[in-house]
Amino acid sequence: MNITDQIALVTGANRGIGRQFVLELLDRGAAKVYATARRPETLDIDDPRVVSLPLDLLDHDSITAAAASAGDVTILVNNAGISTGAALVTGELADIRRELDTHFWGTLDVIRTFSPVLAANGGGAIVNVLSALSWFAAPRGGGYAVAKAAEWNMTNAVRLELAAQGTLVQGVHLGAADTDIMAGYEGPMIHPREVPRAALAGLESGAIEIVVDDWSAMVKASLASDPAPFYEKVTSLLGA
């Protein structure tokens, strides 16, 4: 897929990685980018190719309205997300449910709603921004890790289901990027622009999975081994 002249829609586009996806798409020659957010008035990208739309992953009507307004989309970027910091045993169940409602159910709702749009426009592509936490759990982040694990395997499943309509479904994994959602985190972080650069380069080569940084590569490589040494390392690095 050549990004030039494609028409994309990005969720959670008002800040962080989502905003960088919009900018990178524009730099690569996208014809139009629908930049969506729960509060579209917070979008601040001044480019005639950018169209702002309201979209809330927990509001099905806003998703269907966005699809009705963006019937020409060829690339769907599912970036919007939250992090409550909820632990599974001691955290608030409402926060854990909100993580799953956002990352799994909300993202799936967007995919189900936009997949006919993509089919009508030749198939196109879906990019799901996931996490290294799709593959492991960290202290004080159980709710997020479970939600991202669900979103990861949902990505695998919809890839198979949408193959017949010619839609490429890509999962993008990263450890930590320097965004608002990581405020207070003191470990290594990449610049958020690295995520769309890697993801869109991957679309151009037909890659279905992108491992953006060294942390994600380390986590993925550990999956074939005994998990005990890996979790000893994780708890040492991140704190028990």
XYZ file of N, CA and C in Angstrom:
720
model
N 0.838 -1.200 0.000
C 0.000 0.000 0.000
C 0.871 1.247 0.000
N 0.616 2.139 -0.936
C 1.283 3.441 -0.971
C 0.411 4.439 -0.204
N 0.980 5.103 0.794
C 0.191 6.020 1.626
C -0.262 7.242 0.840
N 0.473 7.614 -0.192
C 0.104 8.775 -0.993
C -1.317 8.624 -1.534
N -2.112 9.677 -1.329
C -3.490 9.765 -1.817
C -4.471 8.865 -1.075
N -4.032 8.176 -0.008
C -4.975 7.399 0.802
C -5.804 8.342 1.669
N -6.935 7.836 2.133
C -7.818 8.603 3.017
C -7.928 7.842 4.327
N -7.463 8.459 5.398
C -7.349 7.766 6.677
C -8.278 8.355 7.721
N -8.607 7.532 8.704
C -9.305 8.002 9.897
C -8.516 7.523 11.101
N -8.233 8.447 12.023
C -7.438 8.156 13.212
C -8.282 8.431 14.441
N -8.400 7.459 15.335
C -9.101 7.692 16.600
C -8.114 8.204 17.642
N -8.615 9.001 18.581
C -7.745 9.593 19.592
C -6.674 10.464 18.986
N -7.067 11.312 18.023
C -6.097 12.062 17.223
C -5.703 13.397 17.823
N -6.236 13.746 18.971
C -5.988 15.087 19.489
C -4.691 15.210 20.284
N -4.015 14.083 20.572
C -2.762 14.172 21.328
C -1.974 12.874 21.170
N -0.756 12.885 21.686
C 0.048 11.685 21.767
C 0.293 11.003 20.436
N 0.240 9.682 20.461
C 0.519 8.894 19.271
C -0.503 9.178 18.178
N -1.754 9.383 18.535
C -2.781 9.668 17.527
C -2.480 10.925 16.741
N -2.090 11.968 17.430
C -1.729 13.218 16.746
C -0.551 12.997 15.811
N 0.428 12.210 16.266
C 1.590 11.935 15.423
C 1.214 11.095 14.197
N 0.207 10.228 14.324
C -0.274 9.493 13.158
C -0.833 10.459 12.120
N -1.599 11.432 12.563
C -2.157 12.411 11.623
C -1.030 13.142 10.903
N -0.043 13.617 11.644
C 1.060 14.378 11.050
C 1.872 13.511 10.083
N 2.125 12.261 10.464
C 2.913 11.377 9.600
C 2.142 11.030 8.329
N 0.847 10.809 8.442
C 0.029 10.550 7.252
C 0.077 11.736 6.299
N -0.012 12.936 6.848
C 0.063 14.133 6.015
C 1.423 14.246 5.343
N 2.485 13.981 6.108
C 3.836 14.060 5.536
C 4.047 13.044 4.430
N 3.352 11.905 4.515
C 3.509 10.860 3.504
C 2.540 11.023 2.330
N 1.812 12.122 2.320
C 1.002 12.449 1.158
C -0.425 11.972 1.169
N -0.963 11.658 2.343
C -2.370 11.260 2.406
C -3.252 12.372 1.848
N -4.298 11.986 1.137
C -5.184 12.974 0.520
C -6.099 13.638 1.544
N -6.474 12.875 2.563
C -7.368 13.395 3.595
C -7.173 12.563 4.852
N -7.278 13.223 6.013
C -7.212 12.512 7.281
C -8.367 12.986 8.158
N -9.228 12.049 8.514
C -10.273 12.336 9.499
C -9.645 12.170 10.879
N -9.510 13.263 11.585
C -8.929 13.253 12.924
C -10.071 13.256 13.930
N -10.208 12.165 14.680
C -11.363 12.043 15.571
C -10.931 12.053 17.027
N -11.854 12.508 17.859
C -11.621 12.546 19.294
C -12.965 12.715 19.981
N -12.994 12.402 21.262
C -14.235 12.648 22.016
C -14.561 14.141 22.032
N -13.527 14.955 22.055
C -13.705 16.418 22.024
C -12.932 16.952 20.823
N -13.538 16.950 19.651
C -12.812 17.363 18.444
C -12.355 18.806 18.469
N -12.925 19.620 19.346
C -12.495 21.017 19.428
C -11.069 21.132 19.966
N -10.529 20.040 20.538
C -9.158 20.083 21.052
C -8.124 19.785 19.968
N -8.567 19.431 18.777
C -7.637 19.177 17.669
C -7.054 20.496 17.186
N -5.727 20.517 16.947
C -5.068 21.789 16.632
C -4.148 21.685 15.420
N -4.452 20.802 14.484
C -3.613 20.648 13.292
C -4.213 21.472 12.164
N -3.445 22.427 11.699
C -3.935 23.352 10.677
C -3.482 22.872 9.302
N -4.326 22.082 8.661
C -4.037 21.573 7.322
C -5.378 21.346 6.641
N -5.551 21.819 5.413
C -6.851 21.678 4.750
C -7.250 20.227 4.505
N -6.297 19.317 4.596
C -6.625 17.902 4.391
C -7.179 17.237 5.646
N -7.151 17.938 6.769
C -7.620 17.371 8.035
C -9.078 17.735 8.268
N -9.886 16.717 8.516
C -11.306 16.898 8.836
C -11.529 16.359 10.246
N -11.958 17.203 11.169
C -12.173 16.754 12.549
C -13.589 16.217 12.708
N -13.696 15.122 13.450
C -14.983 14.483 13.708
C -15.042 14.028 15.167
N -16.227 14.084 15.778
C -16.360 13.495 17.116
C -16.475 11.983 17.015
N -15.769 11.280 17.894
C -15.890 9.827 17.967
C -15.492 9.380 19.367
N -16.424 8.720 20.026
C -16.210 8.188 21.373
C -16.351 6.674 21.291
N -15.310 5.935 21.663
C -15.347 4.485 21.554
C -16.464 3.854 22.380
N -16.952 4.558 23.392
C -18.009 4.011 24.239
C -19.401 4.477 23.808
N -19.482 5.133 22.675
C -20.759 5.654 22.174
C -20.967 5.143 20.747
N -21.774 4.094 20.618
C -21.965 3.475 19.303
C -22.525 4.467 18.290
N -23.424 5.343 18.734
C -24.015 6.297 17.795
C -22.963 7.231 17.207
N -21.970 7.608 18.019
C -20.919 8.491 17.499
C -20.050 7.754 16.486
N -19.885 6.456 16.668
C -19.105 5.655 15.722
C -19.835 5.534 14.390
N -21.131 5.244 14.446
C -21.894 5.118 13.197
C -22.002 6.468 12.488
N -22.102 7.549 13.252
C -22.148 8.879 12.637
C -20.828 9.199 11.946
N -19.715 8.814 12.569
C -18.412 9.049 11.950
C -18.278 8.254 10.657
N -18.750 7.009 10.667
C -18.684 6.183 9.458
C -19.539 6.762 8.344
N -20.673 7.332 8.702
C -21.535 7.948 7.699
C -20.886 9.176 7.083
N -20.088 9.907 7.891
C -19.427 11.117 7.400
C -18.136 10.810 6.656
N -17.567 9.635 6.919
C -16.252 9.300 6.360
C -16.362 8.041 5.500
N -17.235 8.094 4.539
C -17.480 6.932 3.695
C -16.408 6.653 2.668
N -15.369 7.491 2.624
C -14.295 7.305 1.647
C -13.005 6.778 2.271
N -13.055 6.338 3.526
C -11.858 5.917 4.249
C -11.249 4.652 3.642
N -9.918 4.665 3.538
C -9.179 3.481 3.078
C -8.199 2.955 4.129
N -7.876 3.774 5.132
C -7.013 3.343 6.235
C -7.675 3.751 7.545
N -7.890 2.774 8.414
C -8.462 3.026 9.736
C -7.374 2.794 10.777
N -7.081 3.827 11.572
C -6.079 3.714 12.632
C -6.792 3.741 13.976
N -6.798 2.593 14.659
C -7.409 2.492 15.984
C -6.343 2.766 17.035
N -6.300 4.007 17.468
C -5.290 4.447 18.419
C -5.867 4.815 19.776
N -7.106 5.262 19.846
C -7.666 5.785 21.088
C -7.616 4.747 22.203
N -7.264 5.209 23.393
C -7.217 4.306 24.529
C -7.119 5.071 25.832
N -7.149 4.319 26.920
C -7.044 4.906 28.256
C -6.111 4.039 29.093
N -5.701 4.549 30.241
C -4.960 3.762 31.215
C -5.407 4.188 32.600
N -6.129 3.306 33.290
C -6.635 3.636 34.626
C -5.660 3.248 35.718
N -4.694 2.383 35.405
C -3.782 1.895 36.430
C -4.396 0.874 37.360
N -5.558 0.341 36.997
C -6.282 -0.562 37.887
C -5.601 -1.924 37.993
N -5.419 -2.390 39.220
C -4.983 -3.765 39.470
C -6.205 -4.676 39.442
N -5.995 -5.941 39.073
C -7.139 -6.841 38.909
C -7.758 -7.274 40.234
N -6.960 -7.454 41.256
C -7.483 -7.954 42.528
C -7.945 -6.817 43.428
N -7.195 -5.739 43.482
C -7.507 -4.654 44.415
C -8.086 -3.415 43.747
N -8.053 -3.355 42.438
C -8.551 -2.173 41.738
C -10.069 -2.138 41.656
N -10.577 -0.997 41.229
C -12.027 -0.846 41.068
C -12.492 -1.626 39.839
N -13.528 -2.439 40.021
C -14.051 -3.207 38.889
C -14.529 -2.287 37.773
N -15.049 -1.118 38.136
C -15.520 -0.172 37.107
C -14.367 0.275 36.222
N -13.185 0.459 36.806
C -12.028 0.864 36.003
C -11.569 -0.264 35.088
N -11.573 -1.493 35.609
C -11.169 -2.636 34.792
C -12.141 -2.814 33.631
N -13.433 -2.689 33.900
C -14.435 -2.796 32.831
C -14.252 -1.682 31.800
N -13.881 -0.486 32.271
C -13.700 0.634 31.346
C -12.508 0.387 30.425
N -11.450 -0.245 30.954
C -10.316 -0.614 30.111
C -10.764 -1.565 28.998
N -11.508 -2.611 29.363
C -11.967 -3.581 28.369
C -12.989 -2.962 27.427
N -13.886 -2.139 27.955
C -14.883 -1.497 27.104
C -14.216 -0.596 26.066
N -13.117 0.034 26.442
C -12.422 0.935 25.524
C -11.569 0.165 24.520
N -10.620 -0.618 25.034
C -9.629 -1.229 24.149
C -10.185 -2.403 23.351
N -11.053 -3.198 23.968
C -11.590 -4.346 23.238
C -12.922 -4.016 22.594
N -13.960 -3.797 23.387
C -15.300 -3.616 22.815
C -15.396 -2.368 21.953
N -14.803 -1.263 22.406
C -14.880 -0.035 21.622
C -14.145 -0.138 20.300
N -12.928 -0.686 20.345
C -12.165 -0.849 19.111
C -12.861 -1.826 18.166
N -13.412 -2.900 18.721
C -14.141 -3.858 17.881
C -15.363 -3.204 17.246
N -16.051 -2.353 17.984
C -17.207 -1.652 17.440
C -16.799 -0.780 16.250
N -15.662 -0.095 16.383
C -15.173 0.733 15.273
C -14.849 -0.142 14.061
N -14.195 -1.271 14.286
C -13.845 -2.164 13.178
C -15.093 -2.716 12.506
N -16.048 -3.170 13.280
C -17.280 -3.729 12.711
C -18.035 -2.677 11.903
N -18.003 -1.430 12.379
C -18.732 -0.366 11.700
C -18.030 0.078 10.426
N -16.701 0.132 10.460
C -15.950 0.639 9.302
C -15.543 -0.433 8.307
N -15.629 -1.716 8.662
C -15.188 -2.744 7.712
C -15.989 -2.726 6.412
N -17.309 -2.471 6.423
C -18.009 -2.348 5.139
C -17.546 -1.136 4.330
N -17.165 -0.054 5.017
C -16.635 1.127 4.328
C -15.342 0.770 3.622
N -14.451 0.082 4.331
C -13.184 -0.323 3.725
C -13.410 -1.271 2.554
N -14.348 -2.196 2.715
C -14.644 -3.142 1.634
C -15.126 -2.404 0.394
N -15.981 -1.415 0.593
C -16.525 -0.662 -0.539
C -15.444 0.147 -1.249
N -14.370 0.461 -0.520
C -13.284 1.268 -1.091
C -12.069 0.428 -1.491
N -12.277 -0.861 -1.670
C -11.214 -1.712 -2.186
C -10.487 -2.565 -1.169
N -10.864 -2.480 0.094
C -10.232 -3.301 1.130
C -9.457 -2.492 2.135
N -8.438 -1.781 1.665
C -7.691 -0.882 2.536
C -6.971 -1.587 3.666
N -6.839 -0.882 4.788
C -6.064 -1.404 5.909
C -6.603 -0.901 7.237
N -6.379 -1.710 8.264
C -6.679 -1.337 9.650
C -5.384 -1.429 10.433
N -5.073 -0.391 11.192
C -3.899 -0.376 12.069
C -4.400 -0.290 13.507
N -4.088 -1.305 14.313
C -4.439 -1.296 15.731
C -3.195 -1.025 16.565
N -3.210 0.078 17.307
C -2.084 0.408 18.181
C -2.235 -0.392 19.466
N -1.351 -1.351 19.666
C -1.416 -2.262 20.797
C -0.326 -1.886 21.803
N 0.342 -2.873 22.368
C 1.326 -2.597 23.405
C 2.141 -3.848 23.654
N 3.360 -3.661 24.174
C 4.113 -4.808 24.673
C 3.319 -5.512 25.772
N 2.457 -4.769 26.451
C 1.621 -5.343 27.507
C 0.527 -6.257 26.952
N 0.431 -6.378 25.639
C -0.392 -7.428 25.053
C 0.154 -8.805 25.415
N 1.452 -8.872 25.723
C 2.157 -10.141 25.884
C 2.637 -10.411 27.302
N 2.495 -9.459 28.218
C 2.904 -9.707 29.600
C 2.116 -8.767 30.505
N 2.249 -8.970 31.812
C 1.603 -8.093 32.786
C 2.669 -7.424 33.633
N 2.391 -6.200 34.044
C 3.335 -5.436 34.855
C 2.657 -5.007 36.150
N 3.445 -4.728 37.195
C 2.853 -4.256 38.435
C 1.999 -3.009 38.216
N 0.861 -2.974 38.875
C -0.053 -1.824 38.859
C -0.641 -1.540 37.480
N -0.733 -2.567 36.641
C -1.325 -2.335 35.321
C -2.082 -3.527 34.795
N -2.644 -4.323 35.691
C -3.317 -5.543 35.265
C -4.499 -5.308 34.355
N -5.294 -4.303 34.658
C -6.473 -4.028 33.834
C -6.094 -3.656 32.410
N -5.084 -2.823 32.272
C -4.626 -2.413 30.943
C -4.041 -3.600 30.183
N -3.232 -4.425 30.871
C -2.605 -5.562 30.215
C -3.643 -6.551 29.705
N -4.657 -6.841 30.517
C -5.718 -7.760 30.091
C -6.462 -7.192 28.882
N -6.751 -5.900 28.915
C -7.482 -5.280 27.803
C -6.658 -5.300 26.522
N -5.363 -5.036 26.633
C -4.513 -5.047 25.444
C -4.296 -6.465 24.918
N -4.225 -7.444 25.815
C -4.131 -8.835 25.367
C -5.377 -9.226 24.579
N -6.530 -8.798 25.064
C -7.780 -9.080 24.342
C -7.790 -8.376 22.991
N -7.320 -7.138 22.960
C -7.297 -6.390 21.705
C -6.317 -7.008 20.707
N -5.210 -7.540 21.225
C -4.228 -8.192 20.345
C -4.830 -9.407 19.653
N -5.472 -10.298 20.417
C -6.011 -11.488 19.772
C -7.252 -11.164 18.949
N -7.972 -10.116 19.319
C -9.041 -9.630 18.448
C -8.465 -9.170 17.111
N -7.305 -8.516 17.157
C -6.627 -8.097 15.923
C -6.324 -9.301 15.041
N -5.816 -10.363 15.643
C -5.530 -11.587 14.891
C -6.790 -12.175 14.273
N -7.878 -12.165 15.043
C -9.129 -12.772 14.563
C -9.746 -11.975 13.420
N -9.811 -10.657 13.567
C -10.436 -9.870 12.498
C -9.556 -9.857 11.248
N -8.233 -10.035 11.434
C -7.363 -10.157 10.260
C -7.813 -11.338 9.390
N -8.096 -12.462 10.031
C -8.552 -13.636 9.294
C -9.928 -13.407 8.684
N -10.813 -12.762 9.439
C -12.178 -12.570 8.976
C -12.278 -11.565 7.833
N -11.376 -10.593 7.804
C -11.444 -9.540 6.778
C -10.514 -9.787 5.593
N -9.780 -10.898 5.635
C -8.858 -11.182 4.530
C -9.594 -11.308 3.205
N -10.794 -11.899 3.230
C -11.524 -12.128 1.987
C -11.922 -10.829 1.301
N -12.091 -9.753 2.059
C -12.442 -8.469 1.436
C -11.206 -7.649 1.093
N -10.023 -8.214 1.314
C -8.782 -7.542 0.931
C -8.294 -6.509 1.916
N -8.744 -6.586 3.174
C -8.319 -5.625 4.191
C -7.115 -6.158 4.950
N -6.010 -5.428 4.922
C -4.827 -5.768 5.701
C -5.036 -5.259 7.124
N -4.848 -6.129 8.108
C -5.016 -5.754 9.516
C -3.669 -5.869 10.210
N -3.203 -4.760 10.741
C -1.862 -4.680 11.328
C -1.950 -4.396 12.826
N -1.150 -5.123 13.604
C -1.004 -4.837 15.026
C 0.340 -4.183 15.289
N 0.335 -3.123 16.109
C 1.549 -2.347 16.386
C 1.845 -2.401 17.884
N 3.036 -2.879 18.234
C 3.412 -3.046 19.636
C 4.545 -2.107 20.007
N 4.405 -1.477 21.163
C 5.468 -0.625 21.693
C 5.494 -0.738 23.201
N 6.640 -0.388 23.780
C 6.748 -0.379 25.225
C 6.172 0.899 25.802
N 6.922 1.982 25.755
C 6.460 3.263 26.288
C 6.866 4.386 25.353
N 5.922 5.277 25.090
C 6.199 6.480 24.299
C 5.977 7.701 25.188
N 6.676 8.764 24.894
C 6.636 9.972 25.710
C 5.358 10.761 25.410
N 4.257 10.313 26.047
C 2.952 10.940 25.866
C 2.316 11.197 27.228
N 1.182 11.901 27.217
C 0.496 12.227 28.467
C 0.121 10.984 29.262
N -0.242 9.916 28.558
C -0.706 8.707 29.241
C 0.408 8.063 30.073
N 1.674 8.403 29.761
C 2.812 7.843 30.482
C 3.381 8.818 31.509
N 2.635 9.834 31.855
C 3.103 10.809 32.844
C 3.475 10.097 34.148
N 4.647 10.399 34.659
C 5.117 9.789 35.896
C 5.971 8.559 35.689
N 5.978 8.012 34.488
C 6.800 6.840 34.204
C 8.244 7.282 34.005
N 9.186 6.600 34.653
C 10.582 7.034 34.634
C 11.478 6.125 33.815
N 10.925 5.115 33.154
C 11.728 4.222 32.343
C 11.992 4.802 30.967
N 12.675 4.035 30.128
C 12.978 4.506 28.772
C 11.719 4.675 27.938
N 11.662 5.748 27.163
C 10.515 6.011 26.307
C 10.993 6.445 24.930
N 10.241 6.053 23.916
C 10.543 6.500 22.560
C 9.730 7.750 22.251
N 10.131 8.468 21.210
C 9.321 9.588 20.740
C 8.068 9.024 20.078
N 6.905 9.597 20.342
C 5.675 9.040 19.774
C 5.641 9.000 18.256
N 6.427 9.829 17.595
C 6.420 9.820 16.124
C 6.981 8.504 15.578
N 7.809 7.812 16.377
C 8.372 6.555 15.906
C 7.296 5.510 15.628
N 6.175 5.610 16.317
C 5.106 4.608 16.155
C 4.460 4.702 14.771
N 3.945 5.871 14.357
C 3.369 5.920 13.008
C 4.399 5.730 11.906
N 5.631 6.160 12.124
C 6.652 5.932 11.100
C 6.813 4.437 10.835
N 6.925 3.659 11.910
C 7.095 2.212 11.758
C 5.835 1.567 11.205
N 4.674 1.989 11.699
C 3.422 1.377 11.255
C 3.145 1.641 9.783
N 3.318 2.885 9.338
C 3.003 3.219 7.947
C 4.040 2.643 6.993
N 5.296 2.577 7.430
C 6.290 1.881 6.612
C 5.907 0.416 6.480
N 5.362 -0.148 7.551
C 4.906 -1.521 7.501
C 3.728 -1.721 6.569
N 2.812 -0.759 6.524
C 1.704 -0.859 5.566
C 2.231 -0.885 4.147
N 3.233 -0.073 3.890
C 3.785 0.003 2.535
C 4.441 -1.317 2.113
N 4.914 -2.093 3.102
C 5.534 -3.377 2.784
C 4.607 -4.563 3.012
N 3.384 -4.289 3.508
C 2.419 -5.354 3.738
C 2.601 -6.088 5.051
N 3.288 -5.491 6.033
C 3.545 -6.146 7.320
C 2.291 -6.166 8.181
N 2.000 -7.337 8.765
C 0.815 -7.448 9.624
C 1.133 -7.217 11.094
N 2.411 -7.218 11.465
C 2.787 -6.941 12.849
C 4.030 -6.069 12.873
N 3.983 -5.037 13.723
C 5.102 -4.114 13.873
C 5.538 -4.117 15.331
N 6.801 -4.374 15.556
C 7.406 -4.292 16.888
C 8.300 -3.055 16.868
N 7.852 -2.011 17.534
C 8.454 -0.695 17.337
C 9.792 -0.542 18.041
N 9.907 -1.055 19.276
C 11.072 -0.725 20.087
C 11.723 -1.970 20.686
N 12.865 -1.753 21.338
C 13.630 -2.854 21.914
C 12.856 -3.556 23.026
N 12.113 -2.805 23.822
C 11.359 -3.417 24.922
C 10.348 -4.419 24.375
N 9.595 -4.030 23.364
C 8.619 -4.943 22.773
C 9.294 -6.161 22.162
N 10.436 -5.955 21.530
C 11.176 -7.071 20.944
C 11.639 -8.038 22.027
N 12.093 -7.498 23.161
C 12.538 -8.346 24.265
C 11.377 -9.155 24.828
N 10.225 -8.504 25.004
C 9.063 -9.207 25.544
C 8.620 -10.316 24.596
N 8.529 -10.005 23.321
C 8.099 -11.012 22.350
C 9.062 -12.194 22.326
N 10.356 -11.925 22.376
C 11.348 -12.998 22.339
C 11.261 -13.898 23.564
N 10.777 -13.359 24.677
C 10.709 -14.135 25.917
C 9.562 -15.153 25.929
N 8.617 -15.020 25.018
C 7.403 -15.835 25.092
C 7.666 -17.317 24.876
N 8.743 -17.655 24.203
C 9.042 -19.064 23.948
C 9.818 -19.707 25.094
N 10.120 -18.951 26.144
C 10.965 -19.451 27.234
C 10.180 -19.556 28.529
N 10.792 -20.127 29.531
C 10.222 -20.183 30.879
C 9.936 -18.756 31.345
N 8.705 -18.457 31.770
C 8.386 -17.071 32.148
C 9.011 -16.612 33.458
N 9.499 -17.537 34.289
C 9.999 -17.132 35.603
C 11.151 -16.132 35.518
N 12.219 -16.382 34.746
C 13.298 -15.382 34.664
C 12.835 -14.051 34.094
N 11.910 -14.117 33.124
C 11.408 -12.872 32.536
C 10.701 -12.030 33.594
N 9.820 -12.656 34.403
C 9.076 -11.868 35.389
C 9.962 -11.417 36.543
N 11.013 -12.167 36.845
C 11.985 -11.667 37.819
C 12.617 -10.368 37.311
N 12.944 -10.364 36.018
C 13.538 -9.163 35.423
C 12.538 -8.014 35.406
N 11.278 -8.298 35.035
C 10.252 -7.261 34.953
C 10.016 -6.634 36.316
N 9.851 -7.460 37.351
C 9.577 -6.907 38.672
C 10.774 -6.125 39.206
N 11.986 -6.537 38.799
C 13.169 -5.790 39.214
C 13.228 -4.430 38.529
N 12.891 -4.401 37.227
C 12.983 -3.158 36.465
C 11.833 -2.208 36.779
N 10.632 -2.743 36.923
C 9.450 -1.908 37.074
C 8.984 -1.770 38.517
N 9.465 -2.613 39.398
C 9.050 -2.545 40.780
C 7.924 -3.498 41.080
N 8.021 -4.232 42.153
C 6.999 -5.234 42.498
C 5.768 -4.561 43.071
